[in-house]
Amino acid sequence: MAKMLGTDKPAGMEKPVQYQVTFLPDKIQLAVPAGMSVLAAAAEAGVELEGPCGGKGTCGKCRVKLVEQDGEEWVRACQTPVNRDLVVEIPQAEVSVQRKSDLSRRAVLVDLASGVEKVKLKVASPSLEHQVADADRFLEALGRENVKLSLEALRALPGALRQADGLVSAVLCEDEVLAVEAGDTTERLYGLAVDIGTTTVVAALVDLGQGETLATASASNTQNIFGADVIARIEHATQKTKGLEQLQHRVLQVIRKLVTRLAAETGVKEEEIYQITAVGNTTMSHLFLAVDPANLAPSPFIPGFSRLVRLKAKELGLNTAPQAQVYVLPNIAGYVGADTVGVILATELDRKEGVNLAVDIGTNGEIVLAAHGKIWSCSTAAGPAFEGAQIEFGMRAATGAIEKVKITEDGLLQLQVIGDSEPKGICGSGLLDLVAELVRSGVIEESGRMLGAGEGDALAPALRARLSTTGSGNSFVLAEASAGRKEAVVLTQKDVRELQLAKAAMRAGIEILLSTAGLGYQDLDQVLLAGAFGNYVDKYSALAMGLLPPVPAAKIQSVGNAAGAGAQLALISRSLREHSIEVARQVVHVELSSRSDFQEKFVDALSLQQEI
C-alpha cells in the first residue's frame, strides 16, 4: 500500500514542549522550553531579578511569587522549573543605589582639554560658477589638514548646511569630524563617565567645555541575575550558550537607561554626548567589550587586554550616542582593573607624599599602597558579603535596610534604617556595625562564635532575649516578625562566618602589601576608604573588628566613589587620560595566590577583635 507523504514525523523531530511565562508587574510574556528555571526565563525576558549565587539555590535572593488560581506561593526562581504556564510576580526593587552615584567628587586640578572640541564655521554657498561639493567647501572652511569626516558627519552635512544658511558647528576628535550640526551649538558639548561595578553601574553626565558634572544616576548591574561575583559572571560567559553576549547586552542596557534618565533630567540630547570614559574591574571591562574573559579565572589569571581601548559607541551597540568616542581605561592585572586606575587618578596616590593606603571595600576588595614614589596593588577574594549577598537578610542600601547599629550599656538595640521604615534586612555598613557591637557586648566571641539561646548569663536581659537557636544554628534577632513582615530579621552564625572570611581576606591583603613594601601600619600617613560602602562604613567599627590596621581614626578618610571620579577626570582631561596609561604601568601587582604567607596572615586576621 502506498504511504501518504507527510503523515509520519521523522524520529526525533517532535516539537519541544513550551510553556508561557508572564512576569508581573510589567506583563512581559515569553514562551520557554519545559524544564527551564524561572530564573533563566527571567534572564531571557530581560527581567531584573537578582541571582547572587548564580542559580545554585544557596542565597535565597531570587524569591518570586507564583500567582495561581488557587492562591499564591513564594518560591526560589532558580530552583523552580517551568512545567506549566506560569504567572510570576517580581518583587518591586527599592531605590537602592542612589547613594553611590552621589559620592563622586572632584578636587583635583586638571588640564581642561577633553580631546573633543566643537567649532563654529561659516561655509560658502555653492553656485553655478562654484559647483564644489559640500564636503570640500566644509573642509576648506575648517582649514585643517588631514582631517576626515565620519560617515555620520558626511550624512548630516548637506541638510545642516542648508538648514542654517551655511552656519554649522563641527565636532572634532583628533583628526576626525564626528558630527556636523546646523547653527551655532558650540556651547553644547557633553560627555559621559561610567563606573561599571559588579553590583552597581554609575554614570555621570559632564559638560566637557566647563568640566562640570551636570547630573549623576545609578542602577543595579543587572548581570547579577547570573551571579553576584566576577567568578560567576566568567562562568556564565564561558559555559553558557551566548553567555558573553547576554552579559554585554545587560550592561549596555543599563547604560542606555542611565543615559536616557540623565538626558531627561538635564535637557541634554543623547546625540550631544560625544565622548565616554568607562572604568570597571578587569572582568567588567571584558564583559563591557564582549572580550572573552575565560583566561581570567584560572591561574595565571591573564586578561585579554590591559591597555587603554578606544572605539566608537556604535561599535558597542550604544546607539543612543553612536558617534561618541569611547575610552576604556587600562587594567592593571587580572583582578585589579581600570576602576583601581580611576581611584589612583582621583586620589592622586601616585603623587602624594608619605605612605598612603587606599582600600575599596567590596566584592573584589582592591587595595593600593603608595609609598615614596612606588605603588603596589592587590585584589582579595572578599566575596559579596559586604554587598549583602550570601547574608541571610542581607540587602543593598535600600529603603528598609539597617545601615547603622548601636547597643546601649543596658543591652538595648538601636537601629538606623534607611527611609526610617520598618527593617527588611541589613546592608554592608549595618552588618559591620552589628558584628562589631555584638563582639563588644559579648554576644559574639573573638573567634566568631555566636552565643545561642540559654547562653550568656552575663549579658543584659534585653540582649539575652534576642538569642535564638534552631536546627540551622544560632542567630540573633534584630526585628521580630510583624504584620508587614512575615518573618523575623536575624543575623545567623553563617552570616558572621561570611563576614569574618571577607574581613580576613581584606586585612591579609593589606598586611601583605605593607610587608612587600617593607613597611608596617605605624608608617601609614593616611588610609582612604573608596566606594559607596567605604563612604558609609563606621571607621570605628572597621577598626574594632580588625578590618583595618590599628591606626588613629583621624588618619582614616572616606573618598566616595573614587573610581567614578577618576573616570570623570579622564573624561574632561586628555592629559589625565593619557596619564592613566602610565599609572597602570607604574603599579606593581602583588598576586596573593602565589604568596606562601597569605594563608598565615589570613588566619591571623580571622579574629573579630582588635585593640585600638
XYZ file of C-alpha atoms in Angstrom, residues 6-432:
427
model
C 3.834 13.992 5.183
C 1.778 11.896 7.560
C 4.673 10.453 9.537
C 7.022 12.642 11.607
C 10.663 11.611 11.398
C 12.004 10.172 14.625
C 13.450 12.798 16.962
C 11.669 15.694 15.227
C 8.904 16.175 17.780
C 8.400 19.816 18.653
C 9.728 20.510 22.165
C 7.102 21.316 24.753
C 6.944 25.007 25.643
C 5.053 26.968 28.266
C 4.197 30.629 28.531
C 5.587 32.645 31.431
C 4.135 36.052 32.286
C 6.211 38.343 34.500
C 4.386 40.929 36.597
C 4.063 43.833 37.105
C 5.407 44.675 33.610
C 3.329 41.935 31.916
C 6.312 40.621 29.960
C 5.434 37.339 28.254
C 7.563 34.725 26.558
C 7.458 31.037 25.702
C 10.239 28.882 27.150
C 11.110 25.177 26.938
C 9.690 22.921 29.606
C 12.123 22.445 32.465
C 13.852 25.823 32.178
C 14.125 27.518 35.565
C 12.088 30.627 36.283
C 15.384 32.465 36.876
C 16.653 31.521 33.419
C 13.306 32.548 31.930
C 13.612 35.928 33.649
C 17.071 36.340 32.144
C 15.706 35.518 28.686
C 12.939 38.083 29.165
C 15.306 40.819 30.327
C 13.553 40.985 33.689
C 15.569 42.449 36.566
C 15.983 39.775 39.212
C 18.914 39.061 41.487
C 20.711 35.729 41.469
C 23.847 36.272 43.584
C 24.670 32.572 43.926
C 24.475 32.028 40.177
C 21.436 29.775 40.370
C 22.872 27.309 42.879
C 19.941 27.743 45.261
C 22.045 28.842 48.227
C 21.339 32.563 48.642
C 17.546 32.828 48.583
C 17.700 36.253 46.919
C 15.733 35.268 43.804
C 12.426 34.701 45.599
C 9.397 35.401 43.413
C 5.659 34.946 43.819
C 3.800 32.399 41.691
C 0.267 33.651 41.133
C -2.070 30.678 40.772
C -5.851 30.456 40.540
C -5.981 28.788 43.930
C -3.569 31.157 45.667
C -0.027 32.477 45.746
C 3.283 30.824 46.570
C 6.747 32.248 47.190
C 9.493 30.198 45.541
C 13.159 30.424 44.617
C 13.237 31.252 40.922
C 16.459 29.332 40.311
C 15.037 26.133 41.796
C 11.592 26.294 40.197
C 11.216 24.656 36.770
C 8.686 25.887 34.248
C 6.417 22.844 33.894
C 3.178 24.683 33.076
C 2.036 28.156 32.081
C 3.075 30.478 34.896
C 2.323 33.966 36.134
C 5.324 35.217 38.116
C 5.293 38.391 40.188
C 8.693 40.017 40.656
C 9.121 41.900 43.966
C 9.471 45.613 43.362
C 13.080 46.670 43.805
C 13.703 49.587 46.106
C 15.822 52.544 45.032
C 18.976 51.032 46.411
C 21.945 52.548 44.696
C 21.433 56.292 44.530
C 23.853 56.862 47.387
C 26.790 55.600 45.347
C 26.056 57.964 42.479
C 26.116 60.878 44.912
C 29.655 60.103 46.003
C 31.691 61.220 43.002
C 33.504 64.388 43.871
C 36.459 66.047 42.252
C 39.113 68.112 43.995
C 41.936 67.554 41.510
C 43.248 70.413 39.383
C 43.220 69.305 35.756
C 44.116 70.497 32.306
C 40.601 71.048 30.981
C 41.010 69.719 27.453
C 38.924 66.635 26.783
C 40.226 65.913 23.296
C 36.822 66.673 21.787
C 36.091 70.175 20.527
C 33.257 71.969 18.799
C 33.936 74.753 16.304
C 31.611 77.163 14.509
C 32.004 77.501 10.749
C 30.502 79.646 8.024
C 30.624 77.582 4.834
C 30.387 79.341 1.484
C 27.267 78.660 -0.568
C 27.596 76.831 -3.883
C 26.638 78.353 -7.229
C 26.617 77.518 -10.913
C 30.031 79.124 -11.125
C 31.249 77.398 -7.930
C 29.949 73.809 -8.125
C 32.049 72.446 -5.269
C 30.849 69.526 -3.151
C 29.505 70.251 0.300
C 32.275 68.242 1.972
C 35.016 70.082 0.091
C 33.594 73.504 0.952
C 33.195 72.409 4.562
C 36.810 71.213 4.835
C 38.020 74.404 3.196
C 36.155 76.458 5.801
C 37.538 74.248 8.563
C 41.054 74.999 7.395
C 42.766 71.984 8.913
C 44.934 69.453 7.159
C 44.498 65.675 7.166
C 41.021 65.792 8.664
C 38.449 63.200 7.665
C 34.678 63.196 8.001
C 32.965 60.301 9.688
C 30.135 58.714 7.745
C 27.632 60.140 10.244
C 29.028 63.646 9.759
C 29.019 63.278 5.980
C 25.383 62.190 6.008
C 24.356 65.116 8.213
C 26.341 67.757 6.326
C 24.059 68.580 3.346
C 20.989 69.136 5.490
C 22.866 71.070 8.182
C 24.400 73.464 5.637
C 21.053 74.349 4.124
C 19.154 74.483 7.394
C 21.179 77.422 8.722
C 22.415 79.082 5.533
C 25.907 77.599 5.790
C 26.369 78.199 9.533
C 27.302 74.892 11.153
C 29.094 73.514 14.201
C 31.614 70.719 13.750
C 32.511 68.231 16.471
C 36.116 67.089 16.171
C 38.158 64.432 17.911
C 41.787 64.484 16.858
C 41.785 64.100 13.052
C 38.112 63.188 12.600
C 34.897 65.159 12.330
C 32.427 63.182 14.432
C 29.316 65.260 13.790
C 28.034 68.329 11.966
C 25.129 70.335 13.370
C 23.148 73.231 11.964
C 23.754 76.623 13.552
C 25.962 77.572 16.459
C 25.786 74.771 19.042
C 29.347 75.162 20.313
C 28.226 75.527 23.924
C 26.560 72.114 23.878
C 29.457 69.684 24.274
C 28.876 66.777 26.639
C 30.443 63.547 27.805
C 29.597 60.547 29.950
C 31.738 58.902 32.628
C 30.687 55.366 33.557
C 31.770 53.271 36.535
C 30.771 49.681 35.775
C 30.694 47.999 39.155
C 29.964 44.338 39.717
C 26.905 45.375 41.725
C 26.126 48.924 40.591
C 26.604 50.974 37.425
C 27.051 54.726 37.925
C 27.006 57.294 35.112
C 27.826 60.998 35.254
C 26.828 63.483 32.551
C 29.534 66.123 32.195
C 29.798 69.462 30.389
C 33.099 68.978 28.564
C 33.562 72.692 27.988
C 33.214 73.667 31.639
C 34.364 70.438 33.267
C 31.165 70.489 35.312
C 29.208 67.398 36.311
C 25.579 68.141 35.447
C 23.949 65.045 36.952
C 24.662 61.511 38.072
C 22.497 58.413 38.033
C 22.956 54.819 39.053
C 21.269 51.461 38.696
C 21.840 47.856 39.604
C 24.120 45.932 37.290
C 21.502 43.502 36.012
C 24.205 40.965 35.207
C 23.628 39.964 38.839
C 20.912 37.588 37.681
C 23.813 35.361 36.625
C 25.701 35.660 39.922
C 26.933 38.244 42.421
C 30.670 37.974 41.838
C 33.036 38.019 38.884
C 33.711 34.273 39.006
C 30.011 33.527 38.491
C 29.919 36.000 35.585
C 33.002 34.457 33.981
C 31.439 31.006 34.309
C 28.254 32.209 32.644
C 30.179 33.920 29.853
C 32.259 30.854 29.074
C 29.947 27.944 29.827
C 26.524 29.096 28.619
C 25.406 29.444 25.015
C 25.525 33.153 24.127
C 26.519 33.815 27.746
C 29.024 36.534 26.877
C 26.507 38.183 24.565
C 23.882 38.149 27.336
C 26.230 39.751 29.840
C 27.288 42.522 27.473
C 23.680 43.162 26.458
C 22.651 43.571 30.083
C 25.305 46.130 30.995
C 24.732 48.101 27.783
C 21.007 48.092 28.520
C 21.682 49.580 31.957
C 23.917 52.290 30.474
C 21.286 53.163 27.858
C 18.677 53.582 30.591
C 21.016 55.796 32.607
C 21.733 57.954 29.551
C 18.005 58.355 28.913
C 17.426 59.299 32.544
C 20.289 61.812 32.602
C 19.198 63.378 29.314
C 15.653 63.828 30.584
C 16.890 65.358 33.832
C 19.264 67.868 32.229
C 17.702 68.638 28.856
C 20.783 67.355 27.058
C 20.087 65.421 23.876
C 21.534 61.929 23.832
C 23.231 62.608 20.493
C 25.058 65.565 22.108
C 27.188 63.118 24.100
C 30.412 62.952 22.126
C 32.801 61.177 24.484
C 32.506 58.368 27.024
C 35.016 57.035 29.529
C 34.480 53.745 31.324
C 36.129 52.094 34.297
C 35.444 48.789 35.990
C 37.287 45.810 37.325
C 39.046 43.708 34.721
C 36.143 41.289 34.341
C 33.616 44.102 33.921
C 35.838 45.740 31.272
C 35.957 42.467 29.341
C 32.203 41.942 29.558
C 31.531 45.555 28.519
C 33.521 44.982 25.323
C 32.412 41.331 24.933
C 36.023 40.149 25.150
C 36.315 36.516 26.238
C 37.129 36.509 29.995
C 37.850 32.762 30.140
C 41.537 33.151 30.991
C 40.874 35.471 33.912
C 39.572 32.643 36.100
C 42.371 30.036 36.083
C 45.960 30.725 37.125
C 47.883 32.730 35.931
C 44.780 34.998 35.554
C 45.652 36.544 32.187
C 43.413 39.313 30.794
C 42.597 39.556 27.121
C 43.719 43.187 27.164
C 45.188 45.675 29.602
C 45.902 48.796 27.544
C 43.573 51.752 27.112
C 40.948 50.904 24.476
C 39.402 53.459 22.120
C 36.407 52.743 19.907
C 33.133 54.272 18.768
C 29.925 53.813 20.704
C 28.154 52.343 17.686
C 30.726 49.508 17.619
C 29.487 48.530 21.072
C 25.830 48.947 20.217
C 25.441 52.130 22.268
C 23.280 53.719 19.623
C 21.971 56.411 21.942
C 25.180 58.313 21.108
C 26.593 56.361 18.148
C 29.245 58.901 17.167
C 30.722 59.168 20.676
C 34.321 58.152 21.252
C 34.535 55.517 23.991
C 37.657 55.116 26.105
C 38.021 52.141 28.438
C 40.790 52.935 30.891
C 43.654 50.434 31.207
C 43.631 47.444 33.525
C 46.480 46.585 35.877
C 46.106 42.815 36.241
C 43.559 40.013 36.054
C 41.748 41.130 39.199
C 42.902 44.738 39.511
C 41.220 46.793 36.849
C 40.521 50.207 35.415
C 38.440 51.100 38.468
C 41.610 50.978 40.563
C 43.337 53.209 37.999
C 40.397 55.584 38.464
C 40.884 55.556 42.242
C 44.566 56.429 41.815
C 43.738 59.288 39.438
C 41.055 60.724 41.730
C 43.107 60.497 44.934
C 46.444 61.349 43.267
C 48.018 58.424 45.088
C 50.847 58.384 42.572
C 51.734 61.964 43.502
C 51.070 62.047 47.237
C 53.915 62.339 49.695
C 54.301 59.862 52.526
C 52.720 56.424 52.862
C 49.096 56.157 51.745
C 46.751 53.183 51.632
C 43.541 53.072 49.573
C 41.008 50.321 50.219
C 37.955 49.673 48.057
C 35.858 47.505 50.351
C 33.659 45.329 48.200
C 33.226 42.061 46.371
C 36.689 42.194 44.796
C 38.460 44.061 47.573
C 41.091 46.069 45.682
C 43.884 47.536 47.806
C 46.535 50.063 46.754
C 49.613 51.126 48.727
C 51.637 54.138 47.598
C 54.922 54.957 49.294
C 57.914 57.039 48.287
C 57.162 57.085 44.576
C 56.182 53.409 44.279
C 52.725 51.818 44.077
C 51.673 48.258 44.905
C 48.239 46.727 44.450
C 46.396 43.503 45.101
C 42.890 42.123 44.948
C 41.375 39.937 47.630
C 38.578 37.455 47.110
C 36.464 39.114 49.782
C 33.263 37.771 48.280
C 29.913 39.546 48.187
C 29.292 39.668 51.953
C 29.918 43.427 52.083
C 27.289 43.895 49.365
C 24.672 41.875 51.255
C 24.802 38.723 49.117
C 25.231 35.386 50.932
C 23.873 37.061 54.098
C 20.509 35.646 55.198
C 18.820 39.047 55.398
C 21.491 40.936 53.510
C 20.379 43.608 51.083
C 21.713 46.664 49.356
C 21.446 50.142 50.795
C 17.732 50.442 50.044
C 14.671 51.560 51.939
C 14.254 49.178 54.859
C 17.947 48.312 55.153
C 19.535 48.594 58.580
C 22.573 50.815 57.966
C 23.806 51.609 61.476
C 23.629 49.720 64.762
C 24.410 50.646 68.365
C 23.939 48.603 71.528
C 23.497 50.560 74.748
C 25.067 49.579 78.062
C 21.754 48.094 79.212
C 21.555 45.947 76.069
C 19.038 47.931 74.063
C 19.387 47.713 70.294
C 19.352 50.999 68.379
C 18.838 50.596 64.639
C 19.117 53.253 61.955
C 17.036 52.156 58.963
C 17.209 53.753 55.529
C 13.975 55.603 54.837
C 13.000 55.466 58.526
C 10.892 52.426 57.699
C 10.363 49.006 59.198
C 13.537 46.875 58.905
C 13.579 44.462 55.963
C 17.218 43.432 56.134
C 20.719 44.735 56.662
C 23.236 46.324 54.286
C 27.024 46.213 54.451
C 27.632 49.162 56.764
C 24.965 47.922 59.163
C 26.405 44.406 59.110
C 29.845 45.692 60.062
